């Protein structure tokens, strides 16, 4: 039964048999069979299949998802609680490029030292879209992102204000751009569109620190966080529309005590 429920969760969260199959290292026919078996056991339809379009979950599927995620996480908790040799909890989280270089190190330093006796922590750096995807598929316990997230399975909380500026050689025709999906790209596109600018030359760079290093060398211009640059880099204030927030994101139905406990400690440290 657990196998059917894990399949159901993956299909519900991706709304795609192909994506769920990749996530579970299985095949689409196998997952389709699992869902059919689960529907037969529960005597209800869980997904509406509209040809090649995305699957549409039924109201019963939503109710099942809410209950199933709680059940599976409670089972994990039971296994931990009754173990004769409780282990540290392996907790993986990710933060965006800018937050990784500006405030996350300070944030982690505010956590109580005893927390490292309870957790094996691992941190990764990704763009905001990648972090959202990995929180949704439960690969990450939580994430810190640079743009608003609107998803019915995700809790989004503002945790810090950040100011974006136009920095570097302001007369340059070359733009240093983050990749699509990053928080900075979201605001850069907003700036370019509002000023009817089509960059004559551009370099796409998937690393904020490299962008800052290039700006220091006088190469191009870019929209970056004011906290990411020093006095050697010239910048132009872009005003209130380019003040933004960093957001803490995590699963709406997260119930695992080790994860919720750590998230609570993060909130208190902010």
CSV table of C-alpha atoms in Angstrom, one decimal:
chain,number,residue,atom,x,y,z
A,1,UNK,CA,0.0,0.0,0.0
A,2,UNK,CA,2.9,2.4,0.8
A,3,UNK,CA,4.2,2.0,-2.8
A,4,UNK,CA,0.8,3.0,-4.2
A,5,UNK,CA,0.6,6.0,-1.9
A,6,UNK,CA,4.2,7.2,-2.8
A,7,UNK,CA,3.2,6.9,-6.5
A,8,UNK,CA,0.0,8.9,-5.8
A,9,UNK,CA,1.9,11.7,-4.1
A,10,UNK,CA,4.4,12.0,-7.0
A,11,UNK,CA,1.6,12.1,-9.6
A,12,UNK,CA,-0.5,14.5,-7.6
A,13,UNK,CA,2.5,16.9,-7.2
A,14,UNK,CA,3.7,16.8,-10.8
A,15,UNK,CA,0.3,16.2,-12.5
A,16,UNK,CA,2.3,14.2,-15.0
A,17,UNK,CA,3.0,10.5,-15.2
A,18,UNK,CA,6.2,11.1,-17.1
A,19,UNK,CA,7.6,13.5,-14.6
A,20,UNK,CA,6.5,11.3,-11.7
A,21,UNK,CA,8.2,8.3,-13.4
A,22,UNK,CA,11.5,10.3,-13.6
A,23,UNK,CA,11.2,11.2,-10.0
A,24,UNK,CA,10.5,7.7,-8.8
A,25,UNK,CA,12.9,6.0,-11.3
A,26,UNK,CA,10.0,4.0,-12.7
A,27,UNK,CA,8.0,3.7,-15.9
A,28,UNK,CA,4.8,5.5,-16.9
A,29,UNK,CA,2.8,2.3,-17.4
A,30,UNK,CA,3.8,1.1,-13.9
A,31,UNK,CA,2.7,4.3,-12.3
A,32,UNK,CA,-0.5,4.4,-14.3
A,33,UNK,CA,-1.2,0.8,-13.0
A,34,UNK,CA,-0.5,1.9,-9.4
A,35,UNK,CA,-3.0,4.8,-9.7
A,36,UNK,CA,-5.6,2.5,-11.3
A,37,UNK,CA,-5.1,0.0,-8.4
A,38,UNK,CA,-5.5,2.7,-5.8
A,39,UNK,CA,-8.6,4.1,-7.5
A,40,UNK,CA,-10.1,0.6,-7.4
A,41,UNK,CA,-9.2,0.1,-3.7
A,42,UNK,CA,-10.8,3.4,-2.8
A,43,UNK,CA,-13.6,3.1,-5.2
A,44,UNK,CA,-13.2,6.6,-6.5
A,45,UNK,CA,-11.6,8.5,-9.4
A,46,UNK,CA,-8.5,10.4,-8.4
A,47,UNK,CA,-7.5,12.1,-11.7
A,48,UNK,CA,-9.3,13.3,-14.8
A,49,UNK,CA,-7.2,12.4,-17.8
A,50,UNK,CA,-7.6,14.8,-20.7
A,51,UNK,CA,-5.5,13.4,-23.5
A,52,UNK,CA,-2.0,14.9,-23.6
A,53,UNK,CA,-3.0,17.7,-21.2
A,54,UNK,CA,-1.9,17.7,-17.6
A,55,UNK,CA,-3.8,15.5,-15.2
A,56,UNK,CA,-6.5,17.2,-13.2
A,57,UNK,CA,-6.9,16.0,-9.6
A,58,UNK,CA,-10.4,15.4,-8.3
A,59,UNK,CA,-11.6,16.8,-5.0
A,60,UNK,CA,-11.2,13.3,-3.5
A,61,UNK,CA,-7.6,13.3,-4.7
A,62,UNK,CA,-6.9,16.5,-2.9
A,63,UNK,CA,-8.4,15.1,0.3
A,64,UNK,CA,-6.3,11.9,-0.1
A,65,UNK,CA,-3.1,13.9,-0.7
A,66,UNK,CA,-3.6,15.9,2.5
A,67,UNK,CA,-4.2,12.7,4.6
A,68,UNK,CA,-1.5,10.7,2.9
A,69,UNK,CA,1.3,13.1,3.4
A,70,UNK,CA,0.5,13.3,7.1
A,71,UNK,CA,0.3,9.5,7.4
A,72,UNK,CA,3.6,8.9,5.7
A,73,UNK,CA,5.4,11.5,7.7
A,74,UNK,CA,3.9,10.2,10.9
A,75,UNK,CA,5.1,6.8,10.0
A,76,UNK,CA,8.6,8.2,9.6
A,77,UNK,CA,8.3,9.8,13.1
A,78,UNK,CA,7.2,6.5,14.6
A,79,UNK,CA,10.2,4.7,13.1
A,80,UNK,CA,12.5,7.4,14.6
A,81,UNK,CA,10.7,7.4,18.0
A,82,UNK,CA,10.8,3.7,18.6
A,83,UNK,CA,14.4,3.2,17.4
A,84,UNK,CA,16.8,1.9,20.0
A,85,UNK,CA,19.5,4.0,18.4
A,86,UNK,CA,18.0,7.2,17.2
A,87,UNK,CA,20.1,8.9,14.5
A,88,UNK,CA,20.6,12.5,13.6
A,89,UNK,CA,18.0,13.7,11.0
A,90,UNK,CA,19.4,14.3,7.6
A,91,UNK,CA,18.0,17.7,6.5
A,92,UNK,CA,18.7,19.2,3.1
A,93,UNK,CA,17.7,22.7,2.2
A,94,UNK,CA,18.6,25.2,-0.5
A,95,UNK,CA,19.0,29.0,-0.8
A,96,UNK,CA,19.1,31.3,-3.8
A,97,UNK,CA,22.3,32.8,-5.1
A,98,UNK,CA,22.0,36.2,-3.6
A,99,UNK,CA,20.8,35.0,-0.2
A,100,UNK,CA,23.7,32.6,0.0
A,101,UNK,CA,26.2,35.4,-0.4
A,102,UNK,CA,24.4,38.0,1.8
A,103,UNK,CA,22.4,36.9,4.8
A,104,UNK,CA,22.1,33.1,5.0
A,105,UNK,CA,25.5,32.6,6.6
A,106,UNK,CA,24.6,35.1,9.3
A,107,UNK,CA,21.2,33.5,9.7
A,108,UNK,CA,22.7,30.0,10.3
A,109,UNK,CA,25.1,31.5,12.8
A,110,UNK,CA,22.1,32.5,14.9
A,111,UNK,CA,20.9,29.0,15.3
A,112,UNK,CA,21.5,27.3,18.8
A,113,UNK,CA,24.8,25.3,18.7
A,114,UNK,CA,22.9,22.2,20.1
A,115,UNK,CA,21.0,21.9,16.8
A,116,UNK,CA,24.0,20.3,15.2
A,117,UNK,CA,23.6,17.4,17.7
A,118,UNK,CA,20.2,16.7,16.2
A,119,UNK,CA,20.7,17.2,12.5
A,120,UNK,CA,23.1,16.3,9.7
A,121,UNK,CA,22.6,19.5,7.7
A,122,UNK,CA,23.3,19.9,4.0
A,123,UNK,CA,22.9,23.1,2.0
A,124,UNK,CA,22.7,23.7,-1.8
A,125,UNK,CA,22.5,26.9,-3.9
A,126,UNK,CA,20.0,27.0,-6.8
A,127,UNK,CA,17.8,29.5,-8.5
A,128,UNK,CA,14.3,30.1,-7.2
A,129,UNK,CA,12.5,27.9,-9.7
A,130,UNK,CA,14.8,25.0,-9.0
A,131,UNK,CA,14.3,25.4,-5.3
A,132,UNK,CA,10.5,25.5,-5.6
A,133,UNK,CA,10.5,22.3,-7.8
A,134,UNK,CA,12.7,20.5,-5.2
A,135,UNK,CA,10.6,21.5,-2.3
A,136,UNK,CA,7.5,20.3,-4.1
A,137,UNK,CA,9.0,16.9,-4.8
A,138,UNK,CA,10.2,16.6,-1.1
A,139,UNK,CA,13.9,16.6,-2.1
A,140,UNK,CA,14.3,19.7,0.0
A,141,UNK,CA,12.9,20.3,3.5
A,142,UNK,CA,12.6,24.0,2.8
A,143,UNK,CA,14.1,26.8,0.6
A,144,UNK,CA,15.0,30.5,0.6
A,145,UNK,CA,14.0,32.2,-2.7
A,146,UNK,CA,14.1,35.6,-4.2
A,147,UNK,CA,10.7,36.0,-5.8
A,148,UNK,CA,7.1,35.5,-4.8
A,149,UNK,CA,5.8,31.9,-5.0
A,150,UNK,CA,2.2,31.1,-5.5
A,151,UNK,CA,1.3,27.5,-5.2
A,152,UNK,CA,-1.5,25.7,-3.3
A,153,UNK,CA,0.9,23.2,-1.8
A,154,UNK,CA,3.5,25.7,-0.6
A,155,UNK,CA,3.7,28.1,2.4
A,156,UNK,CA,5.5,31.3,1.6
A,157,UNK,CA,6.7,33.7,4.3
A,158,UNK,CA,8.6,37.0,3.8
A,159,UNK,CA,11.8,36.9,5.9
A,160,UNK,CA,14.0,39.8,4.6
A,161,UNK,CA,13.9,42.9,2.5
A,162,UNK,CA,16.5,43.4,-0.3
A,163,UNK,CA,17.2,46.3,-2.6
A,164,UNK,CA,18.1,45.7,-6.3
A,165,UNK,CA,20.2,48.3,-8.1
A,166,UNK,CA,21.6,48.7,-11.6
A,167,UNK,CA,25.4,48.3,-11.2
A,168,UNK,CA,28.6,48.3,-13.2
A,169,UNK,CA,29.5,50.3,-16.3
A,170,UNK,CA,26.2,52.1,-16.8
A,171,UNK,CA,27.2,53.3,-20.3
A,172,UNK,CA,28.0,49.7,-21.4
A,173,UNK,CA,25.9,48.0,-24.1
A,174,UNK,CA,26.6,44.6,-22.5
A,175,UNK,CA,24.2,43.2,-20.0
A,176,UNK,CA,25.2,40.4,-17.5
A,177,UNK,CA,22.0,38.4,-17.1
A,178,UNK,CA,21.0,35.6,-14.7
A,179,UNK,CA,19.3,32.6,-16.2
A,180,UNK,CA,15.6,32.2,-16.6
A,181,UNK,CA,14.0,30.9,-13.4
A,182,UNK,CA,16.2,33.0,-11.0
A,183,UNK,CA,14.8,35.7,-8.8
A,184,UNK,CA,17.1,38.3,-10.3
A,185,UNK,CA,16.1,37.4,-13.8
A,186,UNK,CA,12.5,38.0,-12.8
A,187,UNK,CA,13.3,41.6,-11.8
A,188,UNK,CA,15.7,42.2,-14.6
A,189,UNK,CA,13.0,41.2,-17.2
A,190,UNK,CA,10.7,43.6,-15.4
A,191,UNK,CA,13.2,46.5,-15.7
A,192,UNK,CA,14.0,45.8,-19.4
A,193,UNK,CA,10.3,45.6,-20.3
A,194,UNK,CA,9.4,48.7,-18.4
A,195,UNK,CA,12.2,50.7,-20.2
A,196,UNK,CA,11.6,49.0,-23.6
A,197,UNK,CA,15.2,47.8,-23.6
A,198,UNK,CA,16.4,45.0,-25.8
A,199,UNK,CA,20.1,44.3,-24.8
A,200,UNK,CA,22.5,44.8,-27.7
A,201,UNK,CA,24.9,42.4,-26.1
A,202,UNK,CA,24.3,40.0,-23.2
A,203,UNK,CA,26.0,37.3,-21.3
A,204,UNK,CA,23.9,34.7,-19.4
A,205,UNK,CA,25.6,33.8,-16.1
A,206,UNK,CA,24.3,31.3,-13.6
A,207,UNK,CA,26.3,32.6,-10.7
A,208,UNK,CA,25.9,35.9,-8.9
A,209,UNK,CA,29.4,36.1,-7.6
A,210,UNK,CA,30.8,35.8,-11.1
A,211,UNK,CA,28.6,38.7,-12.2
A,212,UNK,CA,29.9,40.8,-9.3
A,213,UNK,CA,33.5,39.9,-10.1
A,214,UNK,CA,32.9,40.9,-13.8
A,215,UNK,CA,31.4,44.2,-12.7
A,216,UNK,CA,34.5,44.9,-10.6
A,217,UNK,CA,36.6,44.4,-13.7
A,218,UNK,CA,34.5,46.9,-15.6
A,219,UNK,CA,32.7,44.4,-17.7
A,220,UNK,CA,29.1,45.3,-18.5
A,221,UNK,CA,26.2,46.1,-16.2
A,222,UNK,CA,23.7,44.1,-14.3
A,223,UNK,CA,20.8,44.3,-11.8
A,224,UNK,CA,22.1,42.9,-8.5
A,225,UNK,CA,21.5,43.2,-4.8
A,226,UNK,CA,23.0,46.3,-3.2
A,227,UNK,CA,24.2,44.0,-0.4
A,228,UNK,CA,26.2,42.0,-3.0
A,229,UNK,CA,28.5,44.8,-4.2
A,230,UNK,CA,31.1,47.0,-2.5
A,231,UNK,CA,32.2,50.6,-2.9
A,232,UNK,CA,34.3,49.8,-6.0
A,233,UNK,CA,31.2,49.2,-8.1
A,234,UNK,CA,29.1,52.2,-9.3
A,235,UNK,CA,25.4,51.7,-9.1
A,236,UNK,CA,22.1,53.5,-9.9
A,237,UNK,CA,19.2,53.4,-7.4
A,238,UNK,CA,16.0,52.0,-9.1
A,239,UNK,CA,13.6,53.1,-6.5
A,240,UNK,CA,10.8,51.3,-4.5
A,241,UNK,CA,9.6,49.0,-7.3
A,242,UNK,CA,13.0,47.2,-7.0
A,243,UNK,CA,12.8,46.6,-3.3
A,244,UNK,CA,12.0,43.0,-3.0
A,245,UNK,CA,11.7,40.2,-0.3
A,246,UNK,CA,13.4,37.0,0.3
A,247,UNK,CA,11.0,34.2,1.1
A,248,UNK,CA,11.1,31.0,3.2
A,249,UNK,CA,9.1,28.3,1.4
A,250,UNK,CA,8.1,24.8,2.6
A,251,UNK,CA,5.4,22.2,2.1
A,252,UNK,CA,1.9,23.3,3.3
A,253,UNK,CA,1.2,19.9,4.8
A,254,UNK,CA,4.6,19.3,6.3
A,255,UNK,CA,4.2,17.4,9.5
A,256,UNK,CA,7.5,15.7,10.2
A,257,UNK,CA,8.6,17.1,13.6
A,258,UNK,CA,12.3,17.3,12.7
A,259,UNK,CA,11.5,19.5,9.7
A,260,UNK,CA,8.9,21.7,11.4
A,261,UNK,CA,11.1,22.1,14.4
A,262,UNK,CA,14.0,23.2,12.3
A,263,UNK,CA,11.8,25.7,10.3
A,264,UNK,CA,10.6,27.1,13.6
A,265,UNK,CA,14.2,27.6,14.7
A,266,UNK,CA,14.9,29.4,11.4
A,267,UNK,CA,12.0,31.7,12.0
A,268,UNK,CA,13.2,32.6,15.5
A,269,UNK,CA,16.7,33.3,14.2
A,270,UNK,CA,15.5,35.8,11.7
